[in-house]
Coordinates of C-alpha atoms in Angstrom, one line a residue:
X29 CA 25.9 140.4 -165.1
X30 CA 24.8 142.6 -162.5
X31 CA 26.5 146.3 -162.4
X32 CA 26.2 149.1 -159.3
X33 CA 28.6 151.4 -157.9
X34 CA 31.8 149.8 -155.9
X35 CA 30.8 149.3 -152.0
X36 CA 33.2 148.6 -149.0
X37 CA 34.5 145.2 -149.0
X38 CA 34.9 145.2 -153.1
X39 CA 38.4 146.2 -153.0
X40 CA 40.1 143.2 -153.0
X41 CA 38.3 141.4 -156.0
X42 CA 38.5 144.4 -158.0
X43 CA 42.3 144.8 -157.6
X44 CA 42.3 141.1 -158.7
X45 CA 40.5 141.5 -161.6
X46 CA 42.8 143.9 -162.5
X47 CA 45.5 142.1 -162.0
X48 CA 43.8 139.4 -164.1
X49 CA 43.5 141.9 -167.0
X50 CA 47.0 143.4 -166.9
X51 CA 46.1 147.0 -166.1
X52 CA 48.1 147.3 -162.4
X53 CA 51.6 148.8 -162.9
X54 CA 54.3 149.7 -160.5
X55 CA 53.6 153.5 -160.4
X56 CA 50.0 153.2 -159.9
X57 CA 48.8 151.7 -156.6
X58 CA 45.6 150.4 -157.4
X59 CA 44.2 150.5 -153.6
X60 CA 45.6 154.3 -154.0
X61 CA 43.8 154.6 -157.1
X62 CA 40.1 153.0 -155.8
X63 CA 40.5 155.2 -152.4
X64 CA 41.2 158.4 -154.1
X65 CA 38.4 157.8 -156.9
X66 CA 35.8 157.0 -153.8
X67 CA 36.9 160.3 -151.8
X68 CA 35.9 162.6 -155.1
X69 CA 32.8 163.4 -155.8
X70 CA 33.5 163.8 -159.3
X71 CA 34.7 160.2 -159.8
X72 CA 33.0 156.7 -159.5
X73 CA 33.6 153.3 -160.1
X74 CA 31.0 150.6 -161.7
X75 CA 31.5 147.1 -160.7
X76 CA 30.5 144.1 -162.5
X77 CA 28.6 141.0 -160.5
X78 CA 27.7 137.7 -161.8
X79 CA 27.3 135.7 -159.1
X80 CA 29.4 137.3 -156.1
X81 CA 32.5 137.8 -158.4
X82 CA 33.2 140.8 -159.6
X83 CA 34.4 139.9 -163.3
X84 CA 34.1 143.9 -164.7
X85 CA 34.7 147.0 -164.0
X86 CA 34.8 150.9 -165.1
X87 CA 36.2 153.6 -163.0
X88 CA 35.1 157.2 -164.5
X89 CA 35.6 161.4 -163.4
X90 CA 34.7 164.7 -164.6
X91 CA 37.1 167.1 -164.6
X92 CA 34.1 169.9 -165.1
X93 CA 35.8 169.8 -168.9
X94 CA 35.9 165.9 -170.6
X95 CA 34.9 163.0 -169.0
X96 CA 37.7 160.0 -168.5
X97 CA 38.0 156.6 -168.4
X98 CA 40.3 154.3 -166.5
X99 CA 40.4 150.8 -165.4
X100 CA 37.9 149.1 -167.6
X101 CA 38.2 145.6 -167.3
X102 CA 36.2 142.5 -168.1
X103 CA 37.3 138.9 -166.6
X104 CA 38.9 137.3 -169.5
X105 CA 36.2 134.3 -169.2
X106 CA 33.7 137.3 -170.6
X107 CA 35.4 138.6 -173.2
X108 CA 33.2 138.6 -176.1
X109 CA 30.5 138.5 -174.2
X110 CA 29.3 141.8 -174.4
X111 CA 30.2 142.7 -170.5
X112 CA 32.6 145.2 -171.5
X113 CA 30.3 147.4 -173.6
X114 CA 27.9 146.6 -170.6
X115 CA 29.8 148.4 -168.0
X116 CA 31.1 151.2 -170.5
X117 CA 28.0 152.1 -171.2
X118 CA 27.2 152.5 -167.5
X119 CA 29.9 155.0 -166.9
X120 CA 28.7 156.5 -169.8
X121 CA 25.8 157.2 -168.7
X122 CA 26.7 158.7 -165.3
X123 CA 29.0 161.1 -166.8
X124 CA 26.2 162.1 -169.2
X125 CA 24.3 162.7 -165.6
X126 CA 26.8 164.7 -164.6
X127 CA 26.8 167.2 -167.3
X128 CA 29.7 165.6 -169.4
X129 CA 30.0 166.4 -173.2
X130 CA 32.5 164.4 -174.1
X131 CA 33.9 161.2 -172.6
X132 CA 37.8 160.4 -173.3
X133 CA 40.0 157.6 -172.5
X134 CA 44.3 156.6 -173.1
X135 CA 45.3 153.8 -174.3
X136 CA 49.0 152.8 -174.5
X137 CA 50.0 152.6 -177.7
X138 CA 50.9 148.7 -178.2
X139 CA 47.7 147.6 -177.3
X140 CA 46.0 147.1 -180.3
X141 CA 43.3 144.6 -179.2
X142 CA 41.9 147.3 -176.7
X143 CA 42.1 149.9 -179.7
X144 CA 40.2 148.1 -181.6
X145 CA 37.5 147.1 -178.7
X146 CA 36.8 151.2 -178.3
X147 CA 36.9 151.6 -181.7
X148 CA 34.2 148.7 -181.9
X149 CA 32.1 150.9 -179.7
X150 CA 32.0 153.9 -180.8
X151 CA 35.5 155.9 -180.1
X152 CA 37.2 157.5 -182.3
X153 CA 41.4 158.5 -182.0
X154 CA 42.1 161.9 -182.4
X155 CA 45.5 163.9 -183.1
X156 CA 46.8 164.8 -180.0
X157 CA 49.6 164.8 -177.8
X158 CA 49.9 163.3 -174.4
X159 CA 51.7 164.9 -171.9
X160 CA 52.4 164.1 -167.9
X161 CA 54.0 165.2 -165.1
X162 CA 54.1 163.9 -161.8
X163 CA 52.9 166.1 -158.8
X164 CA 54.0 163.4 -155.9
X165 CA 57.1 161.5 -156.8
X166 CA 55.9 157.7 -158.4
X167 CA 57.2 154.6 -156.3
X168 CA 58.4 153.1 -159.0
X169 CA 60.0 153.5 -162.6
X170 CA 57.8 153.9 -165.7
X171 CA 59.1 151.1 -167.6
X172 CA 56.2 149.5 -169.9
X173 CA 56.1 146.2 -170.0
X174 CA 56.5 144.6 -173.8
X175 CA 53.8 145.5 -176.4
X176 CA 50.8 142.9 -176.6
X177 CA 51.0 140.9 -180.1
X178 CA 49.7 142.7 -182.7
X179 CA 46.1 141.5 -184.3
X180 CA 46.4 139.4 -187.4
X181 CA 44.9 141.2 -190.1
X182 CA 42.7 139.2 -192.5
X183 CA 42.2 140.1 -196.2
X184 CA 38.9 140.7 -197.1
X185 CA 37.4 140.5 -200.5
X186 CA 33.3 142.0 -200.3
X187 CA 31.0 141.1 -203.2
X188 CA 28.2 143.1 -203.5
X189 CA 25.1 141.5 -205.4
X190 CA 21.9 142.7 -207.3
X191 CA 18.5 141.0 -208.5
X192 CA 16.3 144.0 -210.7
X193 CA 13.3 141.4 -211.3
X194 CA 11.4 138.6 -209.7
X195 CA 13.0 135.4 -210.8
X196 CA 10.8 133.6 -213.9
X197 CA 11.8 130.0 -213.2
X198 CA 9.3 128.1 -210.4
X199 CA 9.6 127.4 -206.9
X200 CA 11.6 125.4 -204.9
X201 CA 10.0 122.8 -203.4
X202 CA 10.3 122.1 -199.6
X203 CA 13.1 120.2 -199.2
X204 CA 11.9 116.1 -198.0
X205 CA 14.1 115.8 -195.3
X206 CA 11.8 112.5 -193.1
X207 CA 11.4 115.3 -190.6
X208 CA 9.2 118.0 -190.6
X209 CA 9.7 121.3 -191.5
X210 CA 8.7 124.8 -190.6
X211 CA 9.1 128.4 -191.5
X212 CA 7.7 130.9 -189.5
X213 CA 8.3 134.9 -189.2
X214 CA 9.5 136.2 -186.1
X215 CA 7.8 139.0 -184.6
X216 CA 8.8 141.1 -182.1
X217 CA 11.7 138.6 -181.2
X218 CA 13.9 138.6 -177.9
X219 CA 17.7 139.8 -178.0
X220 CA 18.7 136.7 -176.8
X221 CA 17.0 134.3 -179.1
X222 CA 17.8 136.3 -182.0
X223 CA 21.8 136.4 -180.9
X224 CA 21.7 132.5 -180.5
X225 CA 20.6 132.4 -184.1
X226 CA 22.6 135.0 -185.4
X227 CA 25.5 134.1 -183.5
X228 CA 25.0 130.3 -183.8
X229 CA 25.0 130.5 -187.9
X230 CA 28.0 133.3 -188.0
X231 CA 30.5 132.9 -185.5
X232 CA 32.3 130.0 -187.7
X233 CA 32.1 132.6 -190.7
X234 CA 33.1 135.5 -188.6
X235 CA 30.1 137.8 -188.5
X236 CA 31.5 140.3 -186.0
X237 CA 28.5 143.1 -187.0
X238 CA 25.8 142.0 -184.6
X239 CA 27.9 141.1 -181.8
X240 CA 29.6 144.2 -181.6
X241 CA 26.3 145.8 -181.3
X242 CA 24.2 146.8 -177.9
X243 CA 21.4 145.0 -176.9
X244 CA 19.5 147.9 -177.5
X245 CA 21.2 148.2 -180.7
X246 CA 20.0 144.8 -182.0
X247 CA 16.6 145.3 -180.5
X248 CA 15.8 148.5 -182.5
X249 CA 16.6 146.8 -186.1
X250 CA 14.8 143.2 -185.0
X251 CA 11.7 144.6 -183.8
X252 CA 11.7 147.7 -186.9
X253 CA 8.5 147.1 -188.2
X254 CA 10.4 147.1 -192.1
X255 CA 12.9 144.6 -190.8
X256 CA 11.6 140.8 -191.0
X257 CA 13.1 137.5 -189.9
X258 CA 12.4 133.7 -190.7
X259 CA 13.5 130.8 -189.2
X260 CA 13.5 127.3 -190.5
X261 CA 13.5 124.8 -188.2
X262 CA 13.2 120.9 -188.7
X263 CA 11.5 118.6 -186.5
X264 CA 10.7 122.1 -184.2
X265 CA 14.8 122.7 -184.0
X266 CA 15.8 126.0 -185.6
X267 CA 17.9 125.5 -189.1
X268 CA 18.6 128.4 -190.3
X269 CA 17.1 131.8 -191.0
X270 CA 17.0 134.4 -193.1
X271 CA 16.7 138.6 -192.4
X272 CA 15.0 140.7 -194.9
X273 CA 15.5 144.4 -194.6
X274 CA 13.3 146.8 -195.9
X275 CA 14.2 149.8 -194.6
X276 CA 15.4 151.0 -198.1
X277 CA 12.2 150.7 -199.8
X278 CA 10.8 151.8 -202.3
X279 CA 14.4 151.8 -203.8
X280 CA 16.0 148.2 -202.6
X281 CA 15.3 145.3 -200.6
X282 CA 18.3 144.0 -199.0
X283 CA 19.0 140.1 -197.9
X284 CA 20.4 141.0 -195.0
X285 CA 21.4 138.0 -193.1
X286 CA 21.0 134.3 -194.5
X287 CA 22.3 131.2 -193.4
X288 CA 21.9 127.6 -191.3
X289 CA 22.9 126.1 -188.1
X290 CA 26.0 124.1 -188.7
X291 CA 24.2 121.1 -187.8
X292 CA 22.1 121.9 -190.8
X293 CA 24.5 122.4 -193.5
X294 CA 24.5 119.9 -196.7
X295 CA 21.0 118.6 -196.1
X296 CA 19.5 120.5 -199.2
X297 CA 17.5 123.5 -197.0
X298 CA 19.9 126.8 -198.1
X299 CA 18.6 126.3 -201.5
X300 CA 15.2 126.4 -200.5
X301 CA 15.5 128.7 -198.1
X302 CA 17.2 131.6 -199.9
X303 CA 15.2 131.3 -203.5
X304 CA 11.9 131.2 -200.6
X305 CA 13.2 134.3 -198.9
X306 CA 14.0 136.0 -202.7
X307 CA 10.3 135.5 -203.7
X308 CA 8.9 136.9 -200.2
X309 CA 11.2 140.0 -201.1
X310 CA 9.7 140.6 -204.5
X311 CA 6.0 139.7 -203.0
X312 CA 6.0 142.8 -200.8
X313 CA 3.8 145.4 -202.0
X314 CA 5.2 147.6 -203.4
X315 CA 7.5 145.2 -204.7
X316 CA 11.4 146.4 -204.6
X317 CA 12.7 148.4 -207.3
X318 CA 15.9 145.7 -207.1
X319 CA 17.0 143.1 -204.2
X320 CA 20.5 143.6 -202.9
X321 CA 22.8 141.1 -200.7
X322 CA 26.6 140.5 -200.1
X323 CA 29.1 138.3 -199.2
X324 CA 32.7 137.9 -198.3
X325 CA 35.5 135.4 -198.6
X326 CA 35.0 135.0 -194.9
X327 CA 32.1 133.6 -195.5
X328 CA 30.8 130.0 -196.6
X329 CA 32.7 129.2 -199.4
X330 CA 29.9 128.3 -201.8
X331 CA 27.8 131.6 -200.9
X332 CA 28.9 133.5 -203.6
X333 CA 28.1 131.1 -206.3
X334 CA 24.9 129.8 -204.3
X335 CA 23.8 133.6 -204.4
X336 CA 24.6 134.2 -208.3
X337 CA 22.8 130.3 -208.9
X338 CA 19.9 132.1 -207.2
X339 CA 19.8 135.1 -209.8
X340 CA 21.9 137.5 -208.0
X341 CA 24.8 139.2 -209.8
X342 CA 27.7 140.9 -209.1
X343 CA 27.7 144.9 -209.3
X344 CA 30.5 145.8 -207.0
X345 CA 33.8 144.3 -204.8
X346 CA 35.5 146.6 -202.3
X347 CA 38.8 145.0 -200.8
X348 CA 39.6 145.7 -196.8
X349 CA 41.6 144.2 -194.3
X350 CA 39.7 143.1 -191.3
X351 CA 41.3 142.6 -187.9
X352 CA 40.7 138.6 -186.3
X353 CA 37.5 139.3 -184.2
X354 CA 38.1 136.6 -182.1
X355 CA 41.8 138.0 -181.5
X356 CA 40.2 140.8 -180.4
X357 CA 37.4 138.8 -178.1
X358 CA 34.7 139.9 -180.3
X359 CA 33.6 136.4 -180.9
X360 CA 34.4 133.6 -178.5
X361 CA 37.1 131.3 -179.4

């Protein structure tokens, strides 16, 4: 997705794309709305391309006070995608250009999916009160339209997990599998390669973390010169991979990320893999003071007891509730 600044001729896809995401209501006039933001010079409005359709946008001012927010939409086709931190981000930036401290935005109060998406990014509510008054008379009543559904909330049980010394029994050998096998390090890996990995092994265990990230977000910790990945592939197809994080040395070690493609599941390689990727952890020199991972009930059901088979154990469970991150177009459905 290509963004830049609305041009003349725009207007009608972007008042469809708004009318695609539900923002247009009765009292607003959305033509109005574009023509009045284009006459300030205190306002713009970002456009998202891909292809010729405009599928996001992000109209933002500065009042000389706060920046603002309005109409930030992404094509329901994208959602999950990453446009809409894409194009945020954009009007971000320009208000930063302009001098803005602080960037604000309203949100009406049944929409809980949208909450959670600026939450996601960054935002934070605060305890105010909004207030209004209308300078010019509106052409129609304020009557909100129902609330959207509410997010289901899911029940999350963490595990936390500890290793204080190098495991005493032997190596696992390399799984026989008829095809062969690899495992190589990553260095200095892509974004995208990386998120069709990541993604690929988590989406069907709900690992929301990396995909509510920035690109540039993902790229600092994959390319950290303490962060190191591996990826098992068979027959030169990626398998699985695993994500050691070093950042906390000397103290800890920390499994970060550890899994296989679904494809790849039952064929005897997560064994291997983790008890490899515990004995490259301990290898480092200096070695870890302890090795650290955790797990969810999200996750894979035979993680946790695959992790304490491997010599991890159990130091600490925090309880949550976590709202449906593909309810909330985090991850695609």
């Amino acid at each position: 997705m290509d963004i830049r600044p609305i041009i003349d001729g725009d207007e009608e896809a972007l008042v469809a794309l708004w009318g695609a995401c539900k923002l247009i209501r009765p009292w607003n006039d959305p033509t109005a709305d574009i023509a009045l933001a284009r006459r300030s010079p205190a306002a713009e409005i970002f456009v998202g391309i891909d292809g010729e359709d405009i599928v996001a946008s992000a109209m933002c001012g500065f009042d000389g006070h706060r920046g603002w927010l309005y109409y930030v939409a992404t094509h329901p086709d994208l959602r999950g995608t990453g446009a809409g931190r894409s194009i945020v981000t954009v009007a971000e930036d320009w208000l930063a250009e302009q001098g803005c401290p602080k960037a604000e935005l309203i949100i009406r109060g049944g929409n809980k999916p949208v909450a959670a998406f600026y939450e996601a990014i960054g935002y934070t509510i605060e305890d105010r009160i909004l207030m209004a008054k209308w300078l010019i008379e509106p052409p129609a009543a304020q009557d909100e339209p129902a609330s959207e559904p509410e997010v289901e909330l899911f029940d999350v049980t963490i595990t936390f997990l500890e290793m204080t010394a190098r495991p005493t029994a032997p190596p696992r050998p390399m799984p026989v599998t008829g095809t062969p096998l690899s495992l190589i390090r990553l260095h200095n890996p892509t974004v995208s390669y990386y998120r069709y990995i990541q993604h690929t092994v988590g989406d069907p265990w709900l690992w929301f973390e990396r995909r509510k990230m920035s690109d540039a977000e993902v790229h600092a910790i994959i390319t950290d010169e303490n962060v190191e990945i591996y990826v098992l592939s068979e027959g030169g197809v990626p398998a699985g991979f695993v994500e050691l994080d070093f950042r906390g040395m000397p103290d800890e070690a920390d499994v970060a990320y550890f899994g296989l493609l679904p494809d790849f599941i039952g064929k005897g390689l997560g064994p291997y893999l983790l008890d490899w990727a515990i004995r490259t952890a301990w290898d480092r020199d200096p070695a870890p003071k302890r090795l650290t991972v955790n797990t969810c009930s999200l996750d894979h059901p035979s993680a946790l007891g695959a992790y304490q088979k491997a010599g991890f154990r159990p130091y600490a469970r925090e309880q949550k509730k976590v709202p449906d991150p593909k309810a909330l177009g985090i991850i695609p459905v």
